[in-house]
Amino acid sequence: MNEAQYNRLGGDRINSRQIDELIGIARGLAADGALNQPEIEFLQKWLAVNVDISDQPVIRTLYGRVNDILRDGVADQDECLELLDTLERFSSGDFELGEVLKATTLPLCDPAPDLYFDGLLYCFTGTFNFGQRKHCEQAVVERGGNCGGLRKGTDVLVIGAYATSSWKHSSFGNKIIQACEWRDGGMPIVIVSEEHWRRHL
């Protein structure tokens, strides 16, 4: 075995061990169905140690998300719930970070309508390629819209790009189901994908 083959084999072993360890950490953190700031800070420290010796995109992507959450020094409830959903799905093998759900598996409005912002109430659910939910909400507010939790006055529900076909069982599935029931009952609520929303920014 030459040096290049030896180094490649060693790197493969490191990457495999890192992923196995990360899965174990994710399962441990998500075991009680809740995340708190000390747990997220622990995850950040583990990722910081491992990100520079790994070529695994899953580690780099997760590290970026955790850093975004802790950038302001506080992990709020929505951020904890989003990260919990990510860790639960990753540790169960339900998805890889970076997988984008096909829009056809979601109950989106078809055809998707043109979107406007001024005076409209937006609600965001899921995990977004655009950034954290607060970044999405800021983009709407900057364009004259409003944001909040899902309620009967909501005009637009935007579903994040990162999800799986088992969205009904995810932590944000209840919002989607509720919005569908309202829409089917005649309420003028629009359900769109993150991709469609971003095209109108």
Coordinates of N, CA and C in Angstrom, one line a residue:
M1 N 0.9 -1.2 0.0 CA 0.0 0.0 0.0 C 0.9 1.2 0.0
N2 N 0.7 2.1 -1.0 CA 1.5 3.3 -1.0 C 1.0 4.4 0.0
E3 N 1.7 5.5 0.1 CA 1.3 6.5 1.1 C 0.0 7.1 0.8
A4 N -0.3 7.4 -0.5 CA -1.6 8.0 -0.8 C -2.7 7.1 -0.4
Q5 N -2.6 5.8 -0.7 CA -3.7 4.9 -0.4 C -3.9 4.8 1.2
Y6 N -2.7 4.8 1.9 CA -2.8 4.7 3.3 C -3.5 6.0 3.9
N7 N -3.1 7.1 3.4 CA -3.7 8.4 3.9 C -5.2 8.4 3.6
R8 N -5.6 7.9 2.4 CA -7.0 7.9 2.0 C -7.8 7.0 2.9
L9 N -7.2 5.8 3.2 CA -7.9 4.8 4.1 C -8.0 5.4 5.5
G10 N -7.0 6.0 5.9 CA -7.0 6.6 7.3 C -8.1 7.7 7.3
G11 N -8.2 8.5 6.3 CA -9.2 9.6 6.2 C -10.6 9.0 6.2
D12 N -10.8 7.9 5.5 CA -12.1 7.3 5.4 C -12.5 6.8 6.8
R13 N -11.5 6.2 7.6 CA -11.8 5.7 8.9 C -12.2 6.9 9.8
I14 N -11.5 8.0 9.7 CA -11.8 9.1 10.6 C -13.2 9.7 10.3
N15 N -13.5 9.8 9.0 CA -14.8 10.3 8.6 C -15.9 9.4 9.1
S16 N -15.8 8.1 8.9 CA -16.8 7.1 9.4 C -17.0 7.2 10.9
R17 N -15.8 7.3 11.6 CA -15.9 7.4 13.1 C -16.6 8.7 13.5
Q18 N -16.3 9.8 12.8 CA -16.9 11.1 13.1 C -18.5 11.0 13.0
I19 N -18.9 10.4 11.8 CA -20.3 10.4 11.6 C -21.0 9.5 12.6
D20 N -20.4 8.3 12.9 CA -21.0 7.5 14.0 C -21.1 8.2 15.3
E21 N -20.0 8.9 15.6 CA -20.0 9.7 16.9 C -21.1 10.8 16.9
L22 N -21.2 11.5 15.7 CA -22.2 12.5 15.6 C -23.6 12.0 15.7
I23 N -23.9 10.8 15.1 CA -25.2 10.2 15.3 C -25.5 9.9 16.7
G24 N -24.5 9.4 17.4 CA -24.7 9.1 18.9 C -25.0 10.3 19.7
I25 N -24.2 11.4 19.4 CA -24.5 12.7 20.1 C -25.9 13.2 19.8
A26 N -26.3 13.1 18.5 CA -27.6 13.6 18.1 C -28.7 12.8 18.8
R27 N -28.5 11.5 18.9 CA -29.5 10.7 19.5 C -29.6 11.0 21.0
G28 N -28.4 11.2 21.6 CA -28.4 11.6 23.1 C -29.1 12.9 23.3
L29 N -28.8 13.9 22.5 CA -29.3 15.2 22.7 C -30.8 15.3 22.5
A30 N -31.3 14.5 21.5 CA -32.7 14.5 21.2 C -33.6 13.5 22.0
A31 N -32.9 12.7 22.8 CA -33.6 11.6 23.5 C -34.8 12.1 24.3
D32 N -34.7 13.2 25.0 CA -35.8 13.7 25.9 C -36.8 14.6 25.2
G33 N -36.6 14.7 23.8 CA -37.5 15.5 23.1 C -37.4 17.0 23.3
A34 N -36.3 17.5 23.8 CA -36.1 18.9 24.0 C -34.6 19.2 23.9
L35 N -34.3 20.5 23.5 CA -32.9 21.0 23.5 C -32.8 22.2 24.3
N36 N -31.7 22.4 25.0 CA -31.5 23.7 25.7 C -30.1 24.2 25.3
Q37 N -29.8 25.4 25.7 CA -28.6 26.1 25.3 C -27.3 25.4 25.6
P38 N -27.2 24.9 26.9 CA -25.9 24.2 27.2 C -25.7 23.0 26.2
E39 N -26.8 22.3 25.9 CA -26.6 21.2 24.9 C -26.2 21.6 23.6
I40 N -26.8 22.7 23.1 CA -26.4 23.3 21.8 C -24.9 23.7 21.8
E41 N -24.5 24.3 22.9 CA -23.1 24.8 23.1 C -22.2 23.6 23.1
F42 N -22.6 22.5 23.7 CA -21.8 21.3 23.7 C -21.6 20.8 22.3
L43 N -22.7 20.7 21.5 CA -22.7 20.3 20.1 C -21.8 21.2 19.3
Q44 N -21.8 22.5 19.5 CA -21.0 23.5 18.8 C -19.5 23.2 19.1
K45 N -19.1 22.9 20.3 CA -17.7 22.6 20.7 C -17.3 21.3 20.0
W46 N -18.1 20.3 19.9 CA -17.7 19.0 19.3 C -17.5 19.3 17.8
L47 N -18.4 20.0 17.2 CA -18.3 20.3 15.7 C -17.1 21.1 15.4
A48 N -16.8 22.1 16.3 CA -15.6 22.9 16.1 C -14.3 22.1 16.1
V49 N -14.3 21.1 17.0 CA -13.1 20.3 17.0 C -13.0 19.4 15.8
N50 N -14.1 19.0 15.2 CA -14.1 18.0 14.2 C -14.2 18.6 12.8
V51 N -14.6 19.8 12.6 CA -14.9 20.3 11.3 C -13.7 20.5 10.5
D52 N -12.5 20.8 11.1 CA -11.3 21.0 10.3 C -10.6 19.7 9.9
I53 N -11.0 18.6 10.5 CA -10.3 17.3 10.1 C -11.3 16.5 9.3
S54 N -12.4 17.0 8.9 CA -13.4 16.2 8.2 C -13.7 16.9 6.8
D55 N -14.0 16.0 5.8 CA -14.5 16.5 4.6 C -16.0 16.1 4.4
Q56 N -16.6 15.8 5.5 CA -18.0 15.4 5.5 C -18.9 16.7 5.5
P57 N -19.6 16.9 4.4 CA -20.5 18.1 4.3 C -21.5 18.2 5.4
V58 N -21.9 17.0 5.9 CA -22.9 17.0 7.0 C -22.4 17.8 8.2
I59 N -21.1 17.6 8.5 CA -20.5 18.2 9.7 C -20.4 19.7 9.5
R60 N -19.9 20.1 8.3 CA -19.8 21.5 8.0 C -21.1 22.2 8.0
T61 N -22.1 21.6 7.4 CA -23.4 22.2 7.3 C -24.1 22.4 8.7
L62 N -24.0 21.4 9.5 CA -24.5 21.4 10.9 C -23.8 22.5 11.7
Y63 N -22.5 22.5 11.5 CA -21.7 23.5 12.3 C -22.1 24.9 11.9
G64 N -22.4 25.2 10.6 CA -22.8 26.5 10.2 C -24.2 26.8 10.8
R65 N -25.1 25.9 10.9 CA -26.4 26.1 11.5 C -26.3 26.4 13.0
V66 N -25.5 25.6 13.7 CA -25.4 25.8 15.1 C -24.7 27.2 15.4
N67 N -23.7 27.6 14.6 CA -23.1 28.9 14.8 C -24.1 30.0 14.6
D68 N -25.0 29.9 13.6 CA -26.0 30.9 13.3 C -27.0 31.0 14.5
I69 N -27.3 29.9 15.1 CA -28.2 29.9 16.3 C -27.6 30.6 17.4
L70 N -26.3 30.4 17.7 CA -25.7 31.0 18.8 C -25.0 32.3 18.6
R71 N -25.1 32.8 17.4 CA -24.4 34.0 17.0 C -24.8 35.2 17.9
D72 N -26.1 35.3 18.3 CA -26.5 36.4 19.2 C -26.4 36.0 20.7
G73 N -25.9 34.8 20.9 CA -25.6 34.4 22.3 C -26.8 33.7 23.0
V74 N -28.0 33.6 22.3 CA -29.2 33.0 22.9 C -29.8 32.1 21.9
A75 N -30.1 30.9 22.3 CA -30.9 30.0 21.5 C -32.4 30.0 21.9
D76 N -33.2 30.7 21.1 CA -34.6 30.8 21.4 C -35.4 29.5 21.2
Q77 N -36.6 29.5 21.6 CA -37.4 28.3 21.5 C -37.6 27.8 20.1
D78 N -37.9 28.7 19.2 CA -38.0 28.3 17.8 C -36.7 27.6 17.2
E79 N -35.6 28.3 17.6 CA -34.3 27.7 17.1 C -34.0 26.4 17.7
C80 N -34.4 26.2 19.0 CA -34.2 24.9 19.6 C -35.1 23.8 19.0
L81 N -36.3 24.2 18.7 CA -37.2 23.2 18.0 C -36.7 22.8 16.6
E82 N -36.3 23.8 15.9 CA -35.8 23.5 14.5 C -34.5 22.6 14.6
L83 N -33.6 22.9 15.5 CA -32.4 22.1 15.6 C -32.8 20.7 16.1
L84 N -33.7 20.6 17.0 CA -34.2 19.3 17.5 C -34.7 18.4 16.4
D85 N -35.5 19.0 15.5 CA -36.1 18.3 14.4 C -35.0 17.8 13.5
T86 N -34.0 18.7 13.3 CA -32.8 18.3 12.4 C -32.1 17.1 13.0
L87 N -31.8 17.2 14.3 CA -31.0 16.1 15.0 C -31.8 14.8 15.0
E88 N -33.1 14.9 15.2 CA -34.0 13.7 15.3 C -33.9 13.0 13.9
R89 N -34.1 13.7 12.8 CA -34.1 13.1 11.5 C -32.8 12.6 11.1
F90 N -31.7 13.4 11.4 CA -30.4 12.9 11.1 C -30.0 11.6 11.8
S91 N -30.3 11.5 13.1 CA -30.0 10.4 13.9 C -30.8 9.1 13.6
S92 N -32.0 9.3 13.0 CA -32.8 8.2 12.6 C -32.5 7.8 11.2
G93 N -31.6 8.5 10.5 CA -31.3 8.1 9.1 C -32.3 8.5 8.1
D94 N -33.2 9.4 8.6 CA -34.3 9.9 7.7 C -33.9 10.8 6.6
F95 N -32.8 11.5 6.8 CA -32.3 12.4 5.8 C -30.8 12.7 6.0
E96 N -30.2 13.3 5.0 CA -28.9 13.9 5.2 C -29.1 15.4 5.1
L97 N -28.3 16.1 5.9 CA -28.4 17.5 5.9 C -28.0 18.0 4.4
G98 N -28.9 18.9 3.9 CA -28.6 19.3 2.6 C -29.6 18.7 1.6
E99 N -30.3 17.6 2.0 CA -31.3 17.0 1.1 C -32.5 18.0 1.0
V100 N -33.0 18.2 -0.2 CA -34.1 19.1 -0.4 C -35.3 18.3 -0.8
L101 N -36.4 18.5 -0.1 CA -37.6 17.7 -0.4 C -38.2 18.1 -1.7
K102 N -38.6 17.2 -2.5 CA -39.3 17.4 -3.7 C -40.6 18.1 -3.4
A103 N -40.9 19.2 -4.1 CA -42.1 20.0 -3.8 C -43.4 19.2 -4.0
T104 N -43.3 18.2 -4.9 CA -44.6 17.4 -5.2 C -45.0 16.6 -4.0
T105 N -44.2 16.4 -2.9 CA -44.6 15.6 -1.8 C -45.2 16.5 -0.7
L106 N -45.3 17.8 -0.9 CA -45.9 18.7 0.0 C -47.3 19.2 -0.5
P107 N -48.2 19.6 0.4 CA -49.5 20.1 0.0 C -49.5 21.6 -0.4
L108 N -48.6 21.9 -1.4 CA -48.5 23.3 -1.8 C -49.6 23.7 -2.8
C109 N -49.9 25.0 -2.8 CA -50.9 25.5 -3.8 C -50.4 25.3 -5.2
D110 N -51.2 24.7 -6.0 CA -50.9 24.4 -7.4 C -52.0 24.9 -8.3
P111 N -51.7 25.9 -9.2 CA -50.4 26.5 -9.3 C -50.1 27.5 -8.2
A112 N -48.8 27.7 -8.0 CA -48.4 28.6 -6.9 C -48.7 30.0 -7.3
P113 N -49.3 30.8 -6.5 CA -49.7 32.2 -6.9 C -48.5 33.1 -6.8
D114 N -48.6 34.3 -7.4 CA -47.7 35.4 -7.2 C -47.8 35.8 -5.8
L115 N -46.7 36.2 -5.2 CA -46.6 36.6 -3.8 C -46.4 38.1 -3.7
Y116 N -47.1 38.7 -2.7 CA -46.9 40.1 -2.4 C -46.6 40.2 -0.9
F117 N -46.1 41.3 -0.4 CA -45.7 41.4 1.0 C -46.4 42.5 1.7
D118 N -46.7 43.6 1.1 CA -47.2 44.8 1.8 C -48.5 44.5 2.6
G119 N -48.5 44.5 3.9 CA -49.7 44.3 4.7 C -50.1 42.9 4.9
L120 N -49.4 41.9 4.3 CA -49.8 40.5 4.4 C -49.1 39.8 5.6
L121 N -49.7 38.8 6.2 CA -49.2 38.1 7.3 C -48.6 36.8 6.9
Y122 N -47.3 36.6 7.1 CA -46.6 35.4 6.7 C -46.2 34.6 8.0
C123 N -46.2 33.2 7.8 CA -45.8 32.3 8.8 C -44.8 31.4 8.2
F124 N -43.7 31.1 8.9 CA -42.7 30.2 8.3 C -42.6 28.9 9.2
T125 N -42.5 27.8 8.5 CA -42.3 26.5 9.3 C -41.3 25.6 8.6
G126 N -40.6 24.9 9.4 CA -39.6 24.0 8.8 C -38.2 24.6 9.0
T127 N -37.2 24.0 8.2 CA -35.8 24.5 8.2 C -35.5 25.0 6.8
F128 N -34.9 26.2 6.8 CA -34.7 27.0 5.6 C -33.3 27.1 5.1
N129 N -33.2 26.9 3.8 CA -31.9 27.2 3.1 C -31.5 28.6 3.2
F130 N -32.5 29.5 3.3 CA -32.3 31.0 3.3 C -31.6 31.4 4.6
G131 N -31.8 30.6 5.7 CA -31.2 30.9 7.0 C -32.2 30.6 8.1
Q132 N -31.9 31.1 9.2 CA -32.8 30.9 10.4 C -34.2 31.5 10.1
R133 N -35.2 31.1 10.8 CA -36.5 31.6 10.6 C -36.6 33.1 10.8
K134 N -35.8 33.6 11.7 CA -35.8 35.1 12.0 C -35.3 35.9 10.8
H135 N -34.3 35.2 10.0 CA -33.8 35.9 8.8 C -34.9 35.9 7.8
C136 N -35.7 34.9 7.6 CA -36.8 34.9 6.7 C -37.8 35.9 7.0
E137 N -38.1 36.0 8.3 CA -39.1 37.0 8.8 C -38.6 38.4 8.5
Q138 N -37.3 38.6 8.7 CA -36.8 40.0 8.5 C -36.9 40.4 7.0
A139 N -36.7 39.4 6.1 CA -36.8 39.7 4.7 C -38.3 40.1 4.4
V140 N -39.2 39.5 5.0 CA -40.6 39.9 4.8 C -40.9 41.3 5.4
V141 N -40.5 41.5 6.6 CA -40.8 42.8 7.2 C -40.1 43.9 6.4
E142 N -38.9 43.7 5.9 CA -38.3 44.7 5.1 C -39.0 45.1 3.8
R143 N -39.9 44.2 3.4 CA -40.7 44.4 2.2 C -42.2 44.8 2.6
G144 N -42.4 45.2 3.8 CA -43.7 45.7 4.2 C -44.7 44.7 4.7
G145 N -44.3 43.4 4.9 CA -45.1 42.4 5.4 C -45.0 42.2 6.9
N146 N -45.8 41.3 7.4 CA -45.8 41.0 8.9 C -45.6 39.5 9.0
C147 N -45.1 39.1 10.2 CA -44.8 37.7 10.5 C -45.4 37.3 11.8
G148 N -45.7 36.0 12.0 CA -46.1 35.6 13.3 C -46.4 34.1 13.2
G149 N -47.0 33.6 14.3 CA -47.4 32.2 14.3 C -48.6 31.9 13.5
L150 N -48.8 30.7 13.2 CA -50.0 30.3 12.3 C -51.3 30.6 13.0
R151 N -52.1 31.4 12.4 CA -53.5 31.6 12.9 C -54.4 31.9 11.7
K152 N -55.7 32.1 12.0 CA -56.7 32.1 11.0 C -56.5 33.4 10.1
G153 N -55.8 34.4 10.6 CA -55.5 35.5 9.8 C -54.3 35.4 8.9
T154 N -53.6 34.3 9.0 CA -52.3 34.1 8.2 C -52.7 34.1 6.7
D155 N -51.9 34.9 5.9 CA -52.1 34.9 4.5 C -51.3 33.9 3.8
V156 N -50.0 33.7 4.2 CA -49.1 32.8 3.5 C -48.3 32.0 4.5
L157 N -48.3 30.6 4.3 CA -47.5 29.7 5.0 C -46.3 29.3 4.1
V158 N -45.1 29.5 4.5 CA -43.9 29.1 3.7 C -43.3 27.9 4.4
I159 N -43.1 26.9 3.6 CA -42.5 25.6 4.1 C -41.0 25.6 3.7
G160 N -40.1 25.4 4.7 CA -38.7 25.3 4.5 C -38.3 24.2 3.5
A161 N -37.1 24.5 2.8 CA -36.7 23.5 1.8 C -36.2 22.2 2.4
Y162 N -35.6 22.3 3.6 CA -35.0 21.0 4.2 C -36.1 20.3 4.9
A163 N -36.5 19.1 4.4 CA -37.5 18.3 5.0 C -37.4 16.9 4.4
T164 N -38.4 16.1 4.8 CA -38.4 14.7 4.3 C -39.8 14.3 3.9
S165 N -40.0 13.2 3.3 CA -41.3 12.8 2.9 C -42.2 12.4 4.1
S166 N -41.6 12.3 5.3 CA -42.3 12.1 6.5 C -42.6 13.3 7.3
W167 N -42.9 14.4 6.5 CA -43.1 15.7 7.2 C -44.3 15.7 8.1
K168 N -45.3 14.9 7.9 CA -46.4 14.8 8.8 C -46.0 14.5 10.2
H169 N -44.9 13.7 10.3 CA -44.5 13.3 11.7 C -43.4 14.2 12.3
S170 N -43.1 15.3 11.6 CA -42.1 16.1 12.1 C -42.7 17.1 13.0
S171 N -41.8 17.9 13.7 CA -42.3 18.8 14.7 C -43.0 20.0 14.1
F172 N -42.9 20.2 12.8 CA -43.6 21.3 12.1 C -44.8 20.8 11.3
G173 N -45.0 19.5 11.3 CA -46.1 19.0 10.5 C -47.5 19.4 10.9
N174 N -47.7 19.7 12.2 CA -49.0 20.1 12.6 C -49.4 21.5 12.0
K175 N -48.5 22.4 11.8 CA -48.8 23.6 11.2 C -49.3 23.4 9.8
I176 N -48.6 22.6 9.0 CA -49.0 22.3 7.6 C -50.3 21.7 7.6
I177 N -50.6 20.7 8.4 CA -51.9 20.0 8.4 C -53.0 21.0 8.8
Q178 N -52.8 21.9 9.8 CA -53.8 22.9 10.1 C -54.1 23.8 9.0
A179 N -53.0 24.3 8.3 CA -53.2 25.2 7.2 C -53.9 24.6 6.1
C180 N -53.7 23.3 5.8 CA -54.4 22.6 4.8 C -55.9 22.5 5.1
E181 N -56.2 22.2 6.3 CA -57.6 22.1 6.8 C -58.3 23.4 6.6
W182 N -57.6 24.5 6.9 CA -58.3 25.8 6.7 C -58.4 26.1 5.2
R183 N -57.4 25.8 4.5 CA -57.5 26.1 3.0 C -58.6 25.3 2.4
D184 N -58.7 24.0 2.8 CA -59.7 23.1 2.2 C -61.1 23.6 2.6
G185 N -61.2 24.3 3.8 CA -62.5 24.8 4.3 C -62.9 26.1 3.7
G186 N -62.0 26.6 2.8 CA -62.4 27.8 2.1 C -61.7 29.1 2.6
M187 N -60.8 29.0 3.5 CA -60.0 30.1 4.0 C -58.9 30.5 3.0
P188 N -58.7 31.8 2.7 CA -57.8 32.2 1.7 C -56.3 32.1 2.1
I189 N -55.8 31.0 2.6 CA -54.4 30.9 3.0 C -53.7 30.2 1.9
V190 N -52.5 30.8 1.6 CA -51.6 30.2 0.6 C -50.5 29.4 1.2
I191 N -50.2 28.3 0.7 CA -49.1 27.4 1.1 C -48.1 27.3 0.0
V192 N -46.9 27.7 0.3 CA -45.9 27.7 -0.8 C -44.6 27.2 -0.3
S193 N -43.7 26.8 -1.2 CA -42.4 26.3 -0.8 C -41.4 27.5 -0.6
E194 N -40.3 27.2 0.1 CA -39.3 28.3 0.3 C -38.8 28.7 -1.1
E195 N -38.6 27.8 -2.0 CA -38.1 28.2 -3.3 C -39.0 29.2 -4.0
H196 N -40.3 29.0 -4.0 CA -41.2 29.9 -4.6 C -41.2 31.3 -3.9
W197 N -41.1 31.2 -2.6 CA -41.1 32.5 -1.8 C -39.8 33.3 -2.2
R198 N -38.7 32.6 -2.3 CA -37.4 33.3 -2.5 C -37.4 33.9 -3.9
R199 N -38.1 33.3 -4.9 CA -38.2 33.9 -6.2 C -38.9 35.3 -6.2
H200 N -39.7 35.6 -5.2 CA -40.4 36.8 -5.1 C -39.8 37.9 -4.2
L201 N -38.6 37.6 -3.7 CA -37.9 38.6 -2.9 C -37.2 39.6 -3.8

